[in-house]
CSV table of C-alpha atoms in Angstrom, one decimal:
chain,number,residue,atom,x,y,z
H,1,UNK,CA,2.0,44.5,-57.5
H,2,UNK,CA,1.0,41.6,-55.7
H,3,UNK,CA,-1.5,41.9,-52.9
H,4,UNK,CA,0.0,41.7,-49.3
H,5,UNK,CA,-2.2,39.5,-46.4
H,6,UNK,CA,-2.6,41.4,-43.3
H,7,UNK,CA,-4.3,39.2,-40.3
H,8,UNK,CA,-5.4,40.7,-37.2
H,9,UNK,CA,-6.7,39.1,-33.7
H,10,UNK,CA,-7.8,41.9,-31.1
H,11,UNK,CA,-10.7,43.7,-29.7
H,12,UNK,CA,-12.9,45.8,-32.2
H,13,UNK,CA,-15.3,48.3,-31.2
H,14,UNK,CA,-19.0,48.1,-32.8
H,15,UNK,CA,-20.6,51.8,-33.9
H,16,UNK,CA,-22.6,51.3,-30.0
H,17,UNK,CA,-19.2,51.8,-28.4
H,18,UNK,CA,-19.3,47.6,-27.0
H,19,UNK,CA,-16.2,45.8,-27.9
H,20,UNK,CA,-16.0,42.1,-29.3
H,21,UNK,CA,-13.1,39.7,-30.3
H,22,UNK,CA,-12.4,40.0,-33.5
H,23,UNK,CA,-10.2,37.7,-36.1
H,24,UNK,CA,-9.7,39.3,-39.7
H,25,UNK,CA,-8.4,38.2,-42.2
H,26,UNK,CA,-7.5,41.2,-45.6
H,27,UNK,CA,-5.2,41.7,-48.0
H,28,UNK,CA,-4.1,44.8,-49.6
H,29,UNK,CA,-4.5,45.5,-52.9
H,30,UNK,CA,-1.7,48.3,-54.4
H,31,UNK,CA,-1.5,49.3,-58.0
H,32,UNK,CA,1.8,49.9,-59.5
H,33,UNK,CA,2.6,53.2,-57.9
H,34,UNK,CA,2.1,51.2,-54.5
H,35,UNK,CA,-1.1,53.1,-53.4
H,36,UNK,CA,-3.5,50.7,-51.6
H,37,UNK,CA,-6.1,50.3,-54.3
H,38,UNK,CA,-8.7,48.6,-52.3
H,39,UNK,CA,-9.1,46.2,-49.2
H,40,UNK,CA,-10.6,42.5,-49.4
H,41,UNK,CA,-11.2,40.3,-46.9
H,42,UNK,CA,-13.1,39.0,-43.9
H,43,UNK,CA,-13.8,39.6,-40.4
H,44,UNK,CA,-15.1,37.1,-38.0
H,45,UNK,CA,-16.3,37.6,-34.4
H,46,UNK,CA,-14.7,35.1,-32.3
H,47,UNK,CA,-16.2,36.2,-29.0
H,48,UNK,CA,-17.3,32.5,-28.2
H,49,UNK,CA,-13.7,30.8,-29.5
H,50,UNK,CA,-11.5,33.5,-27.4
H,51,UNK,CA,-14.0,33.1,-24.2
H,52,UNK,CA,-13.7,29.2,-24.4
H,53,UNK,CA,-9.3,29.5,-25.4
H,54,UNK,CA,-9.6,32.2,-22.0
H,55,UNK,CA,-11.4,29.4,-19.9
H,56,UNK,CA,-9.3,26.4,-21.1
H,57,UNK,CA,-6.4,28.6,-20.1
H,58,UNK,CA,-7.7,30.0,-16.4
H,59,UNK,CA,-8.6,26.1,-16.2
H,60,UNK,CA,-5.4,24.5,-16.9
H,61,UNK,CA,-3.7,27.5,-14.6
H,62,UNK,CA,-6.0,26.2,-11.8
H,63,UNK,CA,-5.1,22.7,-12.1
H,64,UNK,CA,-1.5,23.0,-12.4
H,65,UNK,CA,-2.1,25.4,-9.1
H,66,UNK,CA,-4.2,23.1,-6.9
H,67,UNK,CA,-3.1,21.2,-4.0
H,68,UNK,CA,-5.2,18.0,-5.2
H,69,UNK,CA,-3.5,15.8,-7.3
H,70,UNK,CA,-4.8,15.6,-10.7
H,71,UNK,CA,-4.7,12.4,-13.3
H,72,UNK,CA,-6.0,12.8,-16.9
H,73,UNK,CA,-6.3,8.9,-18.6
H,74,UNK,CA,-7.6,7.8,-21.5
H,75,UNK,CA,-10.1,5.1,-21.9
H,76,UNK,CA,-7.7,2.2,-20.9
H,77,UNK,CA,-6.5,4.3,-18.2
H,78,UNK,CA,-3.3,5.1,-19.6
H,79,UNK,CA,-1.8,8.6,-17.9
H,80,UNK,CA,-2.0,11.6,-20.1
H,81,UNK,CA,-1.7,14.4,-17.7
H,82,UNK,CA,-0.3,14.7,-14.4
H,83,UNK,CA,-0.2,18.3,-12.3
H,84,UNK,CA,2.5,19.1,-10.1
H,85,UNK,CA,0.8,18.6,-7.0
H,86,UNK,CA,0.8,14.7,-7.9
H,87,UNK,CA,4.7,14.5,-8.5
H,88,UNK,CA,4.7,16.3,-5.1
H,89,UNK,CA,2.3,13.6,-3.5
H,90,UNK,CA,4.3,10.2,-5.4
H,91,UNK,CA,7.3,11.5,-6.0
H,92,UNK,CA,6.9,10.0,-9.8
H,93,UNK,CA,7.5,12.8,-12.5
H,94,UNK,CA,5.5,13.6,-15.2
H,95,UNK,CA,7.7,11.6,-17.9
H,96,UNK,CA,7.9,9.0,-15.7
H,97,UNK,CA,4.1,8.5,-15.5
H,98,UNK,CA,2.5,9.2,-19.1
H,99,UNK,CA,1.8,6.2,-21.4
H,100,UNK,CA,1.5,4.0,-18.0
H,101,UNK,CA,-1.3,2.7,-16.9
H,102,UNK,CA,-2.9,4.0,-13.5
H,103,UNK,CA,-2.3,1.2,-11.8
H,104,UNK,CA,1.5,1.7,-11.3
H,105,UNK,CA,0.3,3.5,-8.0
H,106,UNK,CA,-1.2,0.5,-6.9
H,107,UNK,CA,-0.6,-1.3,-3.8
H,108,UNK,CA,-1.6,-4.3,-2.0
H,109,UNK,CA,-4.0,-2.6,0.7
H,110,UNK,CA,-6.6,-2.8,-1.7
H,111,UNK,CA,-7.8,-6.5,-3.2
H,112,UNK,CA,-9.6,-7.7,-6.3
H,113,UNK,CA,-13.3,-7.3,-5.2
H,114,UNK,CA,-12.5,-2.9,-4.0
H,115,UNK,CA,-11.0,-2.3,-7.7
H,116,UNK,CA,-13.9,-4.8,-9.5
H,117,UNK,CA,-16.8,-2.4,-7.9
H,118,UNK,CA,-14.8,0.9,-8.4
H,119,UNK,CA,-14.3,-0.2,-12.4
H,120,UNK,CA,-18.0,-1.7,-11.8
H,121,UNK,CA,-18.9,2.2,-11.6
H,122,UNK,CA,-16.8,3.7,-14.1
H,123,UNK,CA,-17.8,1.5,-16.4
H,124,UNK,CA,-21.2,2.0,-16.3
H,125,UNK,CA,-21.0,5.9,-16.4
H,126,UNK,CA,-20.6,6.7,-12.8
H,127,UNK,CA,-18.3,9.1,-10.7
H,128,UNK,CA,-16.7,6.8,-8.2
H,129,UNK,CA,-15.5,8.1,-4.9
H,130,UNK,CA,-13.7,6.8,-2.1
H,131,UNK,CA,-9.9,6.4,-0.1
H,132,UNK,CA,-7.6,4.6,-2.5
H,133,UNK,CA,-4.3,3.1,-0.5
H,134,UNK,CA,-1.3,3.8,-3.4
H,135,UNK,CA,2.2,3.4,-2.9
H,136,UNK,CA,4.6,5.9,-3.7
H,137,UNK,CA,7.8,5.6,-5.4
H,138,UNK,CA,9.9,5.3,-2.7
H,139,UNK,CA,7.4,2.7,-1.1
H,140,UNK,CA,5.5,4.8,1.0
H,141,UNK,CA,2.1,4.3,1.3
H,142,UNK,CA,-0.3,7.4,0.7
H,143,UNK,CA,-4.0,7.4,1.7
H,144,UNK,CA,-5.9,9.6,-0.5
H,145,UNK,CA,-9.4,10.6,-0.8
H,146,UNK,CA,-10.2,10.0,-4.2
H,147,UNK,CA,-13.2,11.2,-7.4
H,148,UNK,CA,-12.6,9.4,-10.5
H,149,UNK,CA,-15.2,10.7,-13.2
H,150,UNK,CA,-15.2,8.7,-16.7
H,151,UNK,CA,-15.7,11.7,-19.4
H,152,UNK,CA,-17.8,10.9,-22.5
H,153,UNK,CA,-16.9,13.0,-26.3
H,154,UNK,CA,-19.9,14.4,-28.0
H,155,UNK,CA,-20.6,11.1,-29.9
H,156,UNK,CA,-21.5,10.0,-26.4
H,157,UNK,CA,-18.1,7.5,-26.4
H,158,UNK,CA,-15.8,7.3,-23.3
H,159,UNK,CA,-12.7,9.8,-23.9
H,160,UNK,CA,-10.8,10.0,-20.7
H,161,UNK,CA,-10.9,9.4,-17.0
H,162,UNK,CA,-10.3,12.0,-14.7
H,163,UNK,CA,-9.0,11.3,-11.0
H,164,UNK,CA,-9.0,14.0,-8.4
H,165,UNK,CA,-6.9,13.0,-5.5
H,166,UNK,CA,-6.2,14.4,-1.7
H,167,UNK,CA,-3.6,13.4,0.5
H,168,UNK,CA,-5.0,12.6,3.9
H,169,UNK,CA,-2.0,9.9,4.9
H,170,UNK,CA,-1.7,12.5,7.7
H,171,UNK,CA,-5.0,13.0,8.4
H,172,UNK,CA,-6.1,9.2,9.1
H,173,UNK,CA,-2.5,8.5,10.8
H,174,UNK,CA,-3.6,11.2,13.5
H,175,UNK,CA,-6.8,9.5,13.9
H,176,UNK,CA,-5.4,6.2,14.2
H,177,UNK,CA,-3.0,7.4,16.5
H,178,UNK,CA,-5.9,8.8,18.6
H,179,UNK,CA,-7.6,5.9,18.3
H,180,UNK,CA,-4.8,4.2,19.3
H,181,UNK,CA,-4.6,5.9,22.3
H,182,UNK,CA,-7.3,6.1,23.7
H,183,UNK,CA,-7.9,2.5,23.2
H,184,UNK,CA,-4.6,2.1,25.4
H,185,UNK,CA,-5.9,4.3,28.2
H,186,UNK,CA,-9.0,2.1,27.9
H,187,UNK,CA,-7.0,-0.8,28.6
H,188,UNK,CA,-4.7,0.4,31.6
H,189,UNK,CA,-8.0,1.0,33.5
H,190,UNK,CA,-9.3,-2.4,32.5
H,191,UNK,CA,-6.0,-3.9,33.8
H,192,UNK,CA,-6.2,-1.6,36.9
H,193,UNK,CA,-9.3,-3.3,37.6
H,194,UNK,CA,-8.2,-6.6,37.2
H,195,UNK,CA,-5.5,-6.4,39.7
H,196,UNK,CA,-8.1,-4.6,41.9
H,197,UNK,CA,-9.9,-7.6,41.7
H,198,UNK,CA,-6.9,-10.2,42.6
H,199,UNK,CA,-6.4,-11.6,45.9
H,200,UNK,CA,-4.3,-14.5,47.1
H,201,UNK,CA,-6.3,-18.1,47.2
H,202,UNK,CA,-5.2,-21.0,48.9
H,203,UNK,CA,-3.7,-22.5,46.4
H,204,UNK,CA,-1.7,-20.7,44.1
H,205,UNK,CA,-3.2,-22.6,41.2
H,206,UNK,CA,-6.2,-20.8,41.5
H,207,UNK,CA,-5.1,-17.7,41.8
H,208,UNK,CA,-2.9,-18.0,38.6
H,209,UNK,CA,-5.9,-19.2,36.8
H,210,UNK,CA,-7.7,-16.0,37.7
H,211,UNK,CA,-5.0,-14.0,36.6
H,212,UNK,CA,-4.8,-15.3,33.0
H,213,UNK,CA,-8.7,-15.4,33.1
H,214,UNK,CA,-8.8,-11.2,34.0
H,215,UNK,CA,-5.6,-11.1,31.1
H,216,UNK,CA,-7.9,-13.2,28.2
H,217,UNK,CA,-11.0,-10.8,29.1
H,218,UNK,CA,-8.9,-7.6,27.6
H,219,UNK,CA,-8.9,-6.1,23.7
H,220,UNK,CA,-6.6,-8.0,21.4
H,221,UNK,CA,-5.5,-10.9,24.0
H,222,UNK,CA,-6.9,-14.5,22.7
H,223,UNK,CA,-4.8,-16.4,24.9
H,224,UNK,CA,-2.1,-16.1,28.5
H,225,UNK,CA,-0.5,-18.5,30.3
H,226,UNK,CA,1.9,-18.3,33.9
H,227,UNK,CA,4.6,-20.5,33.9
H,228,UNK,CA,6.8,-21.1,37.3
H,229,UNK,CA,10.1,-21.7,37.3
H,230,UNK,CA,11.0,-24.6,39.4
H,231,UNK,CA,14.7,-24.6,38.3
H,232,UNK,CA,17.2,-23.3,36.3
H,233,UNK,CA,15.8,-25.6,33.6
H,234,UNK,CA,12.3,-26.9,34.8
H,235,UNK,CA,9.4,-24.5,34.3
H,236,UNK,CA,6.0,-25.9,34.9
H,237,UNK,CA,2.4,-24.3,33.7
H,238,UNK,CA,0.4,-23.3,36.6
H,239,UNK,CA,-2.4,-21.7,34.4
H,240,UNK,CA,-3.2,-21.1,30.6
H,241,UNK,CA,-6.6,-19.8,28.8
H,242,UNK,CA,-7.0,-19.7,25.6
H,243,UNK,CA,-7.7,-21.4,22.4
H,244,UNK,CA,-8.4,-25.0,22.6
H,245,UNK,CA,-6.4,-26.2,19.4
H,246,UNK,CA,-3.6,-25.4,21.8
H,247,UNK,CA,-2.2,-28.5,23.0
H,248,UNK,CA,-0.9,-27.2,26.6
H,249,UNK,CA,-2.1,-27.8,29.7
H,250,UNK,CA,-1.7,-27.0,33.0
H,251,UNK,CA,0.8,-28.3,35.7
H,252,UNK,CA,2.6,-29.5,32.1
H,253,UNK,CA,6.4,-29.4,31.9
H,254,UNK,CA,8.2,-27.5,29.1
H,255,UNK,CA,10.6,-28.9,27.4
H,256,UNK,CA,14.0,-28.2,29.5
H,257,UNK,CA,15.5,-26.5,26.3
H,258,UNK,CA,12.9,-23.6,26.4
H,259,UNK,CA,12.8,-23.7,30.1
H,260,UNK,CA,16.3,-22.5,30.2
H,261,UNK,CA,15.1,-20.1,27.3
H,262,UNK,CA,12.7,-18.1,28.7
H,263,UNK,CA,14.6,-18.3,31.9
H,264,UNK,CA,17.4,-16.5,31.1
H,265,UNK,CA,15.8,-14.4,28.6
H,266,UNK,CA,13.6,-12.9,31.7
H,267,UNK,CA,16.5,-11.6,33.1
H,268,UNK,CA,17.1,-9.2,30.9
H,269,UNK,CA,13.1,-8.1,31.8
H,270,UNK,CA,9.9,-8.3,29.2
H,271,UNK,CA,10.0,-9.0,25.7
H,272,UNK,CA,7.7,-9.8,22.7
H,273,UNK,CA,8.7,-12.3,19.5
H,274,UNK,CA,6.6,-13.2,16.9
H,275,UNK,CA,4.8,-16.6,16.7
H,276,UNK,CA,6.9,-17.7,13.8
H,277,UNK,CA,10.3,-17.3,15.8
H,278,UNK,CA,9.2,-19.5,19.0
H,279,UNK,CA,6.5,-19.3,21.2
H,280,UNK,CA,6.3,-21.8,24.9
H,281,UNK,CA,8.1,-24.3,22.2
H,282,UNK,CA,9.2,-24.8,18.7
H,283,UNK,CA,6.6,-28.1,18.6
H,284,UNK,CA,4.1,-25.8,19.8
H,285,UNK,CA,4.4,-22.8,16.8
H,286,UNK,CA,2.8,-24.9,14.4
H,287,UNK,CA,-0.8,-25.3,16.6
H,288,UNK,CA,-0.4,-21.5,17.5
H,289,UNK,CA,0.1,-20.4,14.1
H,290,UNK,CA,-3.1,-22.4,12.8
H,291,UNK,CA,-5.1,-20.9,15.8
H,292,UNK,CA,-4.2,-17.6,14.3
H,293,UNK,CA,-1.5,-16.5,16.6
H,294,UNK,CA,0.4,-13.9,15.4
H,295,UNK,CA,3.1,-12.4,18.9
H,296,UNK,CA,3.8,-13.2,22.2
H,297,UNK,CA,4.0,-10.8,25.1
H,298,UNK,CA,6.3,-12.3,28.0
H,299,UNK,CA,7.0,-10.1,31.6
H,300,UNK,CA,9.1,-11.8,34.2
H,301,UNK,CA,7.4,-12.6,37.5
H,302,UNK,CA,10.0,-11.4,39.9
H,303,UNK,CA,13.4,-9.5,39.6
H,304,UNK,CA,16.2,-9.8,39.3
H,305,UNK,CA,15.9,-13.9,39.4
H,306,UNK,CA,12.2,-14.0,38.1
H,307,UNK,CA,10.5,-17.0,39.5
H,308,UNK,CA,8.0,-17.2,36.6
H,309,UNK,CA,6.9,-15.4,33.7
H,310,UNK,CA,3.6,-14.3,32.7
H,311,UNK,CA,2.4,-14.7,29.1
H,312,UNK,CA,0.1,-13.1,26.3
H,313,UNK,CA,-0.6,-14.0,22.7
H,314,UNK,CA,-2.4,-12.0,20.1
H,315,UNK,CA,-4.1,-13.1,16.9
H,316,UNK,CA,-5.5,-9.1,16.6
H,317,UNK,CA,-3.3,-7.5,13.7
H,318,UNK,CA,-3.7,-4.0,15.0
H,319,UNK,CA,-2.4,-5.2,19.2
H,320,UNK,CA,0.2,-7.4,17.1
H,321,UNK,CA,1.5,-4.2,15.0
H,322,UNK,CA,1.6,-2.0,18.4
H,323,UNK,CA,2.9,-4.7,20.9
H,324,UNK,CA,4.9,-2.9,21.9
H,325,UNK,CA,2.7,-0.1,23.9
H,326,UNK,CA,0.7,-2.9,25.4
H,327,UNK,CA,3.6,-4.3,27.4
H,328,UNK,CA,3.1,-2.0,30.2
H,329,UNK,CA,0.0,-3.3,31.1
H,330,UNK,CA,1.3,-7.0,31.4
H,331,UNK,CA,4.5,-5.9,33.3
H,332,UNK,CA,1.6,-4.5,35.7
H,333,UNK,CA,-0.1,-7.7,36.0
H,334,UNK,CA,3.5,-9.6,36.5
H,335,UNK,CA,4.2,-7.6,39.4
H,336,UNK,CA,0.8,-7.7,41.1
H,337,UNK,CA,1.3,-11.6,40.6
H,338,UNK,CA,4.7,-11.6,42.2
H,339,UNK,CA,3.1,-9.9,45.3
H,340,UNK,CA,0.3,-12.7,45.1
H,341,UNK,CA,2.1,-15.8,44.1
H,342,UNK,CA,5.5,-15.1,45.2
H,343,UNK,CA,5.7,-17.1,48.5
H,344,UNK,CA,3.5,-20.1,47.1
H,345,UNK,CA,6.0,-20.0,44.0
H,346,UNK,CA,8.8,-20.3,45.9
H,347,UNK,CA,7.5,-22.9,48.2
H,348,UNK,CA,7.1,-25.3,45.0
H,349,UNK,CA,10.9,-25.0,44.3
């Protein structure tokens, strides 16, 4: 009869009572009345093979586990492996991302020269680390703390990249936040002490001119003006302080279309508009722009028929982006300067 295999894969104990991984591989010889006539084959202990099959396997359980995200390229950074925790992170699934290249997380926070030094150290063998900015699939940007490791084969040839990757968008939003804050705190007591400061001059021309002075001294504020209105469309600068590629001057007239602008629009109380949609004058956006003016700040001196308005332009991204929480401090100022230049105001109309 023909000889039958038999394979077995298991624990076998030695004649010391110790156990190893064992991999045999027999057949049974019968003769023709079916009895086994003998046994022949070979054993093989696979102690090292099952360890290293046991490893690759706690490994991959580990990875698919861990709250990092985890990338697996090859050598032209094209995605081979993506764990779960990453699909959580970009909201990209695992078909969506392997065979593309890593850079379909890319955004535009990061320029030429930060992705030239990080493949600068990848390529020559070196574990880079460092906060990537990457955008997510629906557009959201995610800050991650990031270890890319190049992995070489036993040839000494590059095989594979892999990126380890933790979410810390929160993280850095909370700082910024706090950050945020306290630099606004910061800048309430500066304005507090500006005011402190202010008194009433003779002429009221001086006393505007130390008010936009004390404005131009805080964070973020490159340049204020106070205009008076001196009719429903006549408004007159009685200070400005700023940059000098700004052609406007004081005791200049605006132009009576943007007098009755900003007249009106102060009724409704302060407001902020970026450069590019009007600042004291559509002939003046162009000069503003190229001194790197990015949003006005206006507060209405007086209400509810302001007799002025006080002004503030940024060309700080970061004041520009949070305008909006520094507006307090310039309705401050605009009412301190109603109680210092209201009468003299007045008196000019």
């Amino acid at each position: 009869r023909p000889a039958e295999v038999v394979r077995f894969r298991g624990p076998v104990r030695r004649a010391d009572g110790t156990t190893f991984s064992c991999r045999l591989r027999s057949r049974l010889v019968r003769d023709q009345a079916g009895r086994v006539v003998w046994l022949q084959g070979a054993a093989r202990d696979n102690t090292a093979e099952h360890e290293a099959v046991a490893r690759q396997a706690r490994l991959a359980a580990a990875v698919e586990q861990t709250v990092e995200s985890v990338v697996i390229t090859d050598a032209e950074a094209r995605v081979l492996y993506v764990n779960p925790a990453f699909e959580r992170a970009t909201g990209y699934t695992r078909e969506e991302v392997i065979g593309r290249t890593a850079g379909l997380l890319s955004s535009d926070a990061q320029g030429p020269e930060f992705y030239g030094a990080l493949w600068a150290d990848l390529h020559a063998g070196r574990t880079w680390q460092g906060e990537i900015v990457d955008r997510a699939s629906d557009g959201r940007l995610l800050t991650e703390e990031t270890t890319i490791t190049p992995v070489f084969d036993q040839r000494g040839e590059l095989s594979t990249y892999v990126a380890v990757m933790r979410d810390v968008t929160a993280e850095r939003e909370a700082a910024r936040n706090q950050r945020r804050m306290s630099s606004l705190l910061e800048e309430r007591r500066a304005a507090a002490d500006l005011v402190a400061r202010l008194a009433p001059a003779a002429d009221p021309v001086t006393t505007a001119e130390a008010i936009v002075r004390g404005l131009v001294t805080l964070p973020g504020i490159f340049g204020a003006a106070l205009v008076a209105f001196e009719s429903d469309d006549e408004a007159k600068v009685l200070a400005i302080d700023g940059p000098a590629v700004v052609s406007l001057h004081a005791n200049e007239r605006l132009p009576a279309d943007r007098a009755r602008y900003l007249r009106e629009r102060s009724r409704t109380g302060a407001w902020y508009e970026a450069v590019v949609s009007g600042g004291l004058a559509e002939a003046y956006d162009g000069i503003i722009a190229r001194a790197g003016g990015l949003v006005f700040g206006y507060a209405p001196i007086g209400e509810p028929d302001p007799i002025g308005i006080l002004l503030i332009g940024t060309n700080d991204a970061d004041y520009a982006r949070d305008i909006a929480d520094h507006m307090p401090v310039l309705v401050d100022v605009a009412k301190m300067s109603r109680l210092l230049l209201g009468e003299a105001m007045l008196a000019r109309r």
